N, CA, C and O atoms as a GROMACS GRO file, in nm:
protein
  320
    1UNK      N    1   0.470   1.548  -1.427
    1UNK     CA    2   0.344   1.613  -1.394
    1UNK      C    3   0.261   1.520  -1.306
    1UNK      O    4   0.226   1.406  -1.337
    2UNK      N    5   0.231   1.592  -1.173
    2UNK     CA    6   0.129   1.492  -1.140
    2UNK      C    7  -0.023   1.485  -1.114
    2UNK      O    8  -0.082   1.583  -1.070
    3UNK      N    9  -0.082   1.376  -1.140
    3UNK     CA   10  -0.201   1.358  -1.206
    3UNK      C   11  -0.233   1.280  -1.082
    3UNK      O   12  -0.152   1.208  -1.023
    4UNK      N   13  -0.390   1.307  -1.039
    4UNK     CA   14  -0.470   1.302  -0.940
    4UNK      C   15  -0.608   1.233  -0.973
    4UNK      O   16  -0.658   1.289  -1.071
    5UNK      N   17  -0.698   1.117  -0.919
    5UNK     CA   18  -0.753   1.009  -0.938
    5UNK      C   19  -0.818   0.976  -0.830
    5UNK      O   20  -0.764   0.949  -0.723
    6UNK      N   21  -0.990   0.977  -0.858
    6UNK     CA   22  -1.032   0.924  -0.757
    6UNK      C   23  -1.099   0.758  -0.821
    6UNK      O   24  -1.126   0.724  -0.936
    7UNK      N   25  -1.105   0.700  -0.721
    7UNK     CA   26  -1.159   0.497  -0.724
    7UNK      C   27  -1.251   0.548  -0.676
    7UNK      O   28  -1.234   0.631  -0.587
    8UNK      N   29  -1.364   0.518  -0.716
    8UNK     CA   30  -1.490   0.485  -0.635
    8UNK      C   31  -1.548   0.382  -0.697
    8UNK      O   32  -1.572   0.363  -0.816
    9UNK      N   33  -1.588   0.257  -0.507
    9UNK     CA   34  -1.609   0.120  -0.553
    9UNK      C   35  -1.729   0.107  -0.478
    9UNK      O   36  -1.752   0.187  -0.387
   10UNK      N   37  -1.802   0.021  -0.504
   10UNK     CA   38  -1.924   0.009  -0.504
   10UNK      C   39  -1.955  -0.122  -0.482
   10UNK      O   40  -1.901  -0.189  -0.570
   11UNK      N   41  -2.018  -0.192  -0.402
   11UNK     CA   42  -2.077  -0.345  -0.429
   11UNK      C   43  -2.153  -0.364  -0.528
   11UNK      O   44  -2.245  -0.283  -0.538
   12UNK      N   45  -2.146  -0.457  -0.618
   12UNK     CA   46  -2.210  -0.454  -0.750
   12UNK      C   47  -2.380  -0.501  -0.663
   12UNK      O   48  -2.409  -0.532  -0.548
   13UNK      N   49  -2.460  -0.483  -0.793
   13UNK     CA   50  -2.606  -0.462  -0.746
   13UNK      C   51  -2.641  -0.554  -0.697
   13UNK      O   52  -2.695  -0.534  -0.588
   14UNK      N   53  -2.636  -0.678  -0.736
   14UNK     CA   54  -2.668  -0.793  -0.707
   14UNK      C   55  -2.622  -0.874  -0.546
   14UNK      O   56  -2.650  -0.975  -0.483
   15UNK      N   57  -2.547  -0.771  -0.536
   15UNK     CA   58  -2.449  -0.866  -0.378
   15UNK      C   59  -2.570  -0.781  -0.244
   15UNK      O   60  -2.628  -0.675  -0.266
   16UNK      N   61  -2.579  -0.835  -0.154
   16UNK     CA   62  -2.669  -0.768  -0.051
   16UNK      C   63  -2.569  -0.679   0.014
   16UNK      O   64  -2.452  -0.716   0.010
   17UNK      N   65  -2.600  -0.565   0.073
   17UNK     CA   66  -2.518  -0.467   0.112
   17UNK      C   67  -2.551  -0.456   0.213
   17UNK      O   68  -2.660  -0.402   0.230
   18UNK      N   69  -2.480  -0.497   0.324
   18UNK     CA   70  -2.544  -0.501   0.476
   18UNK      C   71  -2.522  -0.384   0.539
   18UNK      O   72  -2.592  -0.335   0.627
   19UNK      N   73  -2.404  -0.333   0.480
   19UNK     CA   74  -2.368  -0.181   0.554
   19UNK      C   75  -2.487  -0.105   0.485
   19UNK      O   76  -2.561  -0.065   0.574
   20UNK      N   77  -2.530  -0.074   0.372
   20UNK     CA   78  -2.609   0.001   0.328
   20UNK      C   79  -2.749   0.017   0.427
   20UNK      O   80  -2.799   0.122   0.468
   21UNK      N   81  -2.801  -0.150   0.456
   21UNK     CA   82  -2.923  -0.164   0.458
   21UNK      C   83  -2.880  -0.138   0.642
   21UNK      O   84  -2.975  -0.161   0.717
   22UNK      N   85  -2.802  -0.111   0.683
   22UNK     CA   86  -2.802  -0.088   0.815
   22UNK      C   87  -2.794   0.078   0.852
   22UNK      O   88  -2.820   0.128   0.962
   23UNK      N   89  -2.751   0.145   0.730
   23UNK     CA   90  -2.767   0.271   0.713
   23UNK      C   91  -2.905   0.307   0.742
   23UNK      O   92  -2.960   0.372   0.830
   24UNK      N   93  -2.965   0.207   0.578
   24UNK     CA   94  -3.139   0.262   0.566
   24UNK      C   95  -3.253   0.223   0.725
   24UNK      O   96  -3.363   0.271   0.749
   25UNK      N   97  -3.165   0.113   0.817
   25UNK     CA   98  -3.265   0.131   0.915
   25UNK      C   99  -3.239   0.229   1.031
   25UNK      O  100  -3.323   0.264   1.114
   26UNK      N  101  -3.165   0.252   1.027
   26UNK     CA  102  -3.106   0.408   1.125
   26UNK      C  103  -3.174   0.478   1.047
   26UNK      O  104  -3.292   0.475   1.083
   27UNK      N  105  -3.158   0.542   0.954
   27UNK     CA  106  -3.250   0.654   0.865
   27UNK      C  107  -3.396   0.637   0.906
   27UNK      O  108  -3.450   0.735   0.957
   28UNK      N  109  -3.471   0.520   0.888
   28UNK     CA  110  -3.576   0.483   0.877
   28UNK      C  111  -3.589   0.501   1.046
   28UNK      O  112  -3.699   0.554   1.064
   29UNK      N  113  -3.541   0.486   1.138
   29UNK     CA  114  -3.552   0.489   1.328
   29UNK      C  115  -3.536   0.625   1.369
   29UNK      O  116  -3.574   0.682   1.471
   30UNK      N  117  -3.482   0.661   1.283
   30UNK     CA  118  -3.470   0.869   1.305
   30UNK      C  119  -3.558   0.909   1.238
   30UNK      O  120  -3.532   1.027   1.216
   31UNK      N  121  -3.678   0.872   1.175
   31UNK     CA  122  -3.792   0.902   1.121
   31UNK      C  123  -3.782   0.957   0.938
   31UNK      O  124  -3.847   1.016   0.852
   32UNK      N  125  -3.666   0.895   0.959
   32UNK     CA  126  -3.675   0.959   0.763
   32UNK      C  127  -3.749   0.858   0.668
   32UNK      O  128  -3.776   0.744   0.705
   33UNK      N  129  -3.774   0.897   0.567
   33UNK     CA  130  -3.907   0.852   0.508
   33UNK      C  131  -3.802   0.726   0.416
   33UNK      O  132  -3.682   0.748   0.420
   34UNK      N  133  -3.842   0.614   0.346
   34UNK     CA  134  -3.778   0.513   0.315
   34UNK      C  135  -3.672   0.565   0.203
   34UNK      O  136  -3.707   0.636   0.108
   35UNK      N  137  -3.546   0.525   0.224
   35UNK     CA  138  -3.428   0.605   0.168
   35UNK      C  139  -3.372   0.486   0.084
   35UNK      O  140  -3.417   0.381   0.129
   36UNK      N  141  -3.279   0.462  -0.036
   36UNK     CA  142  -3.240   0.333  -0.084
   36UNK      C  143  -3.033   0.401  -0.030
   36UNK      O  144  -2.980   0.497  -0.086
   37UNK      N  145  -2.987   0.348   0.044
   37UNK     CA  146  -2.891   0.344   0.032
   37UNK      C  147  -2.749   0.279   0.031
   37UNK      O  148  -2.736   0.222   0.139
   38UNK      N  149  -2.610   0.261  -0.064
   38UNK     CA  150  -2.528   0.169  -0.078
   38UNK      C  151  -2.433   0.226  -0.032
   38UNK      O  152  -2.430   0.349  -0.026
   39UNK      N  153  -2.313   0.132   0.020
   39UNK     CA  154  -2.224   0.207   0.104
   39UNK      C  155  -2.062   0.135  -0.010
   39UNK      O  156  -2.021   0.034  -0.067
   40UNK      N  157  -2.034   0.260   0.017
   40UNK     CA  158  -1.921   0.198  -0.072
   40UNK      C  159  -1.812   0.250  -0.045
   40UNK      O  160  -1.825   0.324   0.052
   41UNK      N  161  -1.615   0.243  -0.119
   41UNK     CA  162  -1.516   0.303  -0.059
   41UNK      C  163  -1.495   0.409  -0.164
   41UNK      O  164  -1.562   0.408  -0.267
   42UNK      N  165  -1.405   0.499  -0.139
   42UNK     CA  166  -1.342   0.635  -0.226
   42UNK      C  167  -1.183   0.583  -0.212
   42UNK      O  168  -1.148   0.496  -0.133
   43UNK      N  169  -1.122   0.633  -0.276
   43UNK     CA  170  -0.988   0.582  -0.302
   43UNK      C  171  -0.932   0.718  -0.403
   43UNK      O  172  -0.981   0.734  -0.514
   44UNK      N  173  -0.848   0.792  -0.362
   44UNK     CA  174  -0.724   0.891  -0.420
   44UNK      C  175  -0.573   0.836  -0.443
   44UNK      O  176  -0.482   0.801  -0.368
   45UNK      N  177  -0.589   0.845  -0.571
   45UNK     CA  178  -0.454   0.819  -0.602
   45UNK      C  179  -0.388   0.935  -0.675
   45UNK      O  180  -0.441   1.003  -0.762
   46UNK      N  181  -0.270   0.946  -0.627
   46UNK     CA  182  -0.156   1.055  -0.739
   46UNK      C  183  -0.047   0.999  -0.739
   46UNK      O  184   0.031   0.953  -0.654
   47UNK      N  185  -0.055   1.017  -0.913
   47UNK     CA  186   0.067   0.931  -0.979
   47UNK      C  187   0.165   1.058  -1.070
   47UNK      O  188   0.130   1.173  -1.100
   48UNK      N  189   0.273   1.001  -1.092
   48UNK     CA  190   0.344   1.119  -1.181
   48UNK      C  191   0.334   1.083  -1.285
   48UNK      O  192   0.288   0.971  -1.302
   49UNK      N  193   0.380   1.175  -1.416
   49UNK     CA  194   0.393   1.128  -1.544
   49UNK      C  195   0.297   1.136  -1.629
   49UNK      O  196   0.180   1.128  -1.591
   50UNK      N  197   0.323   1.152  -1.737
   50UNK     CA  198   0.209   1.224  -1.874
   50UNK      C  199   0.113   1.145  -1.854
   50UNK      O  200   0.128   1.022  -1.851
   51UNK      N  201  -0.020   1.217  -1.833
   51UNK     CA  202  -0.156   1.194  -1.811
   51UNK      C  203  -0.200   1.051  -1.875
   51UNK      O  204  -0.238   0.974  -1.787
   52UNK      N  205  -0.204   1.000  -1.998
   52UNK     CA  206  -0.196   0.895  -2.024
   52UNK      C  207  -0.184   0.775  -1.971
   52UNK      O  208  -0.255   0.677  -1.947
   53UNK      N  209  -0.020   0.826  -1.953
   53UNK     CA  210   0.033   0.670  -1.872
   53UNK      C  211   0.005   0.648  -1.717
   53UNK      O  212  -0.009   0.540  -1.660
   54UNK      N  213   0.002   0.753  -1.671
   54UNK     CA  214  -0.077   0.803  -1.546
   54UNK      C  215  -0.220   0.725  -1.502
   54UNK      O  216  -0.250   0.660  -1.402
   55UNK      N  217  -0.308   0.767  -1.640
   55UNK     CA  218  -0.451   0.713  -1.605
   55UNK      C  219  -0.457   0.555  -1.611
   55UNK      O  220  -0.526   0.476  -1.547
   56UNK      N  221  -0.320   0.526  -1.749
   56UNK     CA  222  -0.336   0.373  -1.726
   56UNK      C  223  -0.277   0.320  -1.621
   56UNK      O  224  -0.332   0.210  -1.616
   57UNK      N  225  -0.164   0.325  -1.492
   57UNK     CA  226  -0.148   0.303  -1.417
   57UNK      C  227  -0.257   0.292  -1.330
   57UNK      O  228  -0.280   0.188  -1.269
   58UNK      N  229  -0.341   0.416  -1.318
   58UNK     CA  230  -0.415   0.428  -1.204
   58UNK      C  231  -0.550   0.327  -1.218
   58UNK      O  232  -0.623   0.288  -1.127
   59UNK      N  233  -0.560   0.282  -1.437
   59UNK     CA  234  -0.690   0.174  -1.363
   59UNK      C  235  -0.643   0.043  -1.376
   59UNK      O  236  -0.725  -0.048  -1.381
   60UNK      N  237  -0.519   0.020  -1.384
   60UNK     CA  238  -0.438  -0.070  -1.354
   60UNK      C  239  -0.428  -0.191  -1.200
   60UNK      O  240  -0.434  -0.311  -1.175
   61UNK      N  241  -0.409  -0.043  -1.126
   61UNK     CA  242  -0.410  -0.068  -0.992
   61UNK      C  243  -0.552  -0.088  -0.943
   61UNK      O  244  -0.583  -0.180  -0.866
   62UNK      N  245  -0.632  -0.004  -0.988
   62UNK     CA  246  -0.808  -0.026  -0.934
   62UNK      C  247  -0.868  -0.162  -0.973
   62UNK      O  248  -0.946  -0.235  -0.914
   63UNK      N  249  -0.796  -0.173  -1.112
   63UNK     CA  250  -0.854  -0.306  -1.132
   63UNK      C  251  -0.786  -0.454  -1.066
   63UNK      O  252  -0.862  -0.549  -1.053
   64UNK      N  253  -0.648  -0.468  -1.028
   64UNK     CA  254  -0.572  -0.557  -0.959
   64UNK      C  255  -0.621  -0.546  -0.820
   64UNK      O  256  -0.682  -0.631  -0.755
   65UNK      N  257  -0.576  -0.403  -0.779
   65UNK     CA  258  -0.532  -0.446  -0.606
   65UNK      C  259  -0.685  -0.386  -0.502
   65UNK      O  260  -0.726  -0.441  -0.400
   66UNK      N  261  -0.747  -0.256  -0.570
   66UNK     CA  262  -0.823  -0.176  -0.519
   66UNK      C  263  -1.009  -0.263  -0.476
   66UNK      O  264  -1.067  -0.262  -0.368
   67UNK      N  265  -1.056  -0.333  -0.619
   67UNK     CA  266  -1.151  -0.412  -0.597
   67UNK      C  267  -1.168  -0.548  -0.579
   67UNK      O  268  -1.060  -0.606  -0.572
   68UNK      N  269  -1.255  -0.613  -0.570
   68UNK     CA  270  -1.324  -0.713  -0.588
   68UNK      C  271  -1.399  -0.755  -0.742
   68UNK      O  272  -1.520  -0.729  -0.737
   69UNK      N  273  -1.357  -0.813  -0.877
   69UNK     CA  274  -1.447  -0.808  -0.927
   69UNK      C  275  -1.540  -0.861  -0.936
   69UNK      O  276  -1.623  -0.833  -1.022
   70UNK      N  277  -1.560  -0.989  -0.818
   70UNK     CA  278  -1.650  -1.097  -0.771
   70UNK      C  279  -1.779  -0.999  -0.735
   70UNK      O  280  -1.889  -1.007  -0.789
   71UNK      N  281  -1.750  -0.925  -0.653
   71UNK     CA  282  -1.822  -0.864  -0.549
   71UNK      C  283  -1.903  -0.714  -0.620
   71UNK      O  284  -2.016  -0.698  -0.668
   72UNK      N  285  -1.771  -0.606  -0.595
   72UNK     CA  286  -1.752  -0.464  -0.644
   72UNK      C  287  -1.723  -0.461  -0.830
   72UNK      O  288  -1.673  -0.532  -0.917
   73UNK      N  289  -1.798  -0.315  -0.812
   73UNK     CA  290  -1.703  -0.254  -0.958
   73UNK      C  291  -1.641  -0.165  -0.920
   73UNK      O  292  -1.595  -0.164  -0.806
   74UNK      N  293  -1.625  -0.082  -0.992
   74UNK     CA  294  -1.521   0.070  -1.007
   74UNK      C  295  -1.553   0.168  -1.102
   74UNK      O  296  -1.578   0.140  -1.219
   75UNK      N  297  -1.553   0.271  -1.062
   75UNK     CA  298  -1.524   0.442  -1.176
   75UNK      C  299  -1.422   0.479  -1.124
   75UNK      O  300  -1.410   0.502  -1.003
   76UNK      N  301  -1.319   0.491  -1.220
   76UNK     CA  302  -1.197   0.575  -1.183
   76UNK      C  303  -1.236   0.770  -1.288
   76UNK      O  304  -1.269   0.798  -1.403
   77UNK      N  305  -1.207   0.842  -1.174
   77UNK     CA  306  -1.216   0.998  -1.189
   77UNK      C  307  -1.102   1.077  -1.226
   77UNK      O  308  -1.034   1.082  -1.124
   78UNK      N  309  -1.057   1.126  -1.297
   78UNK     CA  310  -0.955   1.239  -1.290
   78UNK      C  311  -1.018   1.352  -1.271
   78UNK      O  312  -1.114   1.409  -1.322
   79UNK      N  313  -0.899   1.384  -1.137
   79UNK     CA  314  -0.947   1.490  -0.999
   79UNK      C  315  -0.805   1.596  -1.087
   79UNK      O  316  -0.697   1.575  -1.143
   80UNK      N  317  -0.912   1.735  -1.044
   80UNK     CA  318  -0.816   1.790  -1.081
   80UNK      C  319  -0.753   1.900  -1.000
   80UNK      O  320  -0.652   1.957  -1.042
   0.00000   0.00000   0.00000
């Protein structure tokens, strides 16, 4: 069976987010009113095999290869 997974990673709060804050001054130069925004990656994974072992693979991998835990965290999703 295969089972479908989204990563979404995030720079943890504390790290400065330059992509974000380069977002918020474009927003802010196109006249939008002060916006807070973080820029982060999405990540889909599909794995085979009973849902279980599936989900533990998938935060397996998010947690080894996908983040940073210096930096980023993670929510792993089951997409359905």
């Amino acid at each position: 069976m295969k089972q479908k997974f989204g990563v979404r990673i995030m720079p943890r709060e504390v790290i400065l987010d330059t992509q974000g804050r380069a977002v918020e001054q474009t927003l802010r130069l196109e006249g939008y009113p002060p916006i807070g925004v973080r820029v982060g990656k999405y990540v889909e994974l599909e794995l085979e095999g009973p849902p279980d072992e599936a989900r533990s693979t998938a935060e397996k991998i998010a947690q080894t290869l996908l983040h940073n835990p210096l930096i980023e965290t993670f929510i792993l999703e089951t997409k359905e």
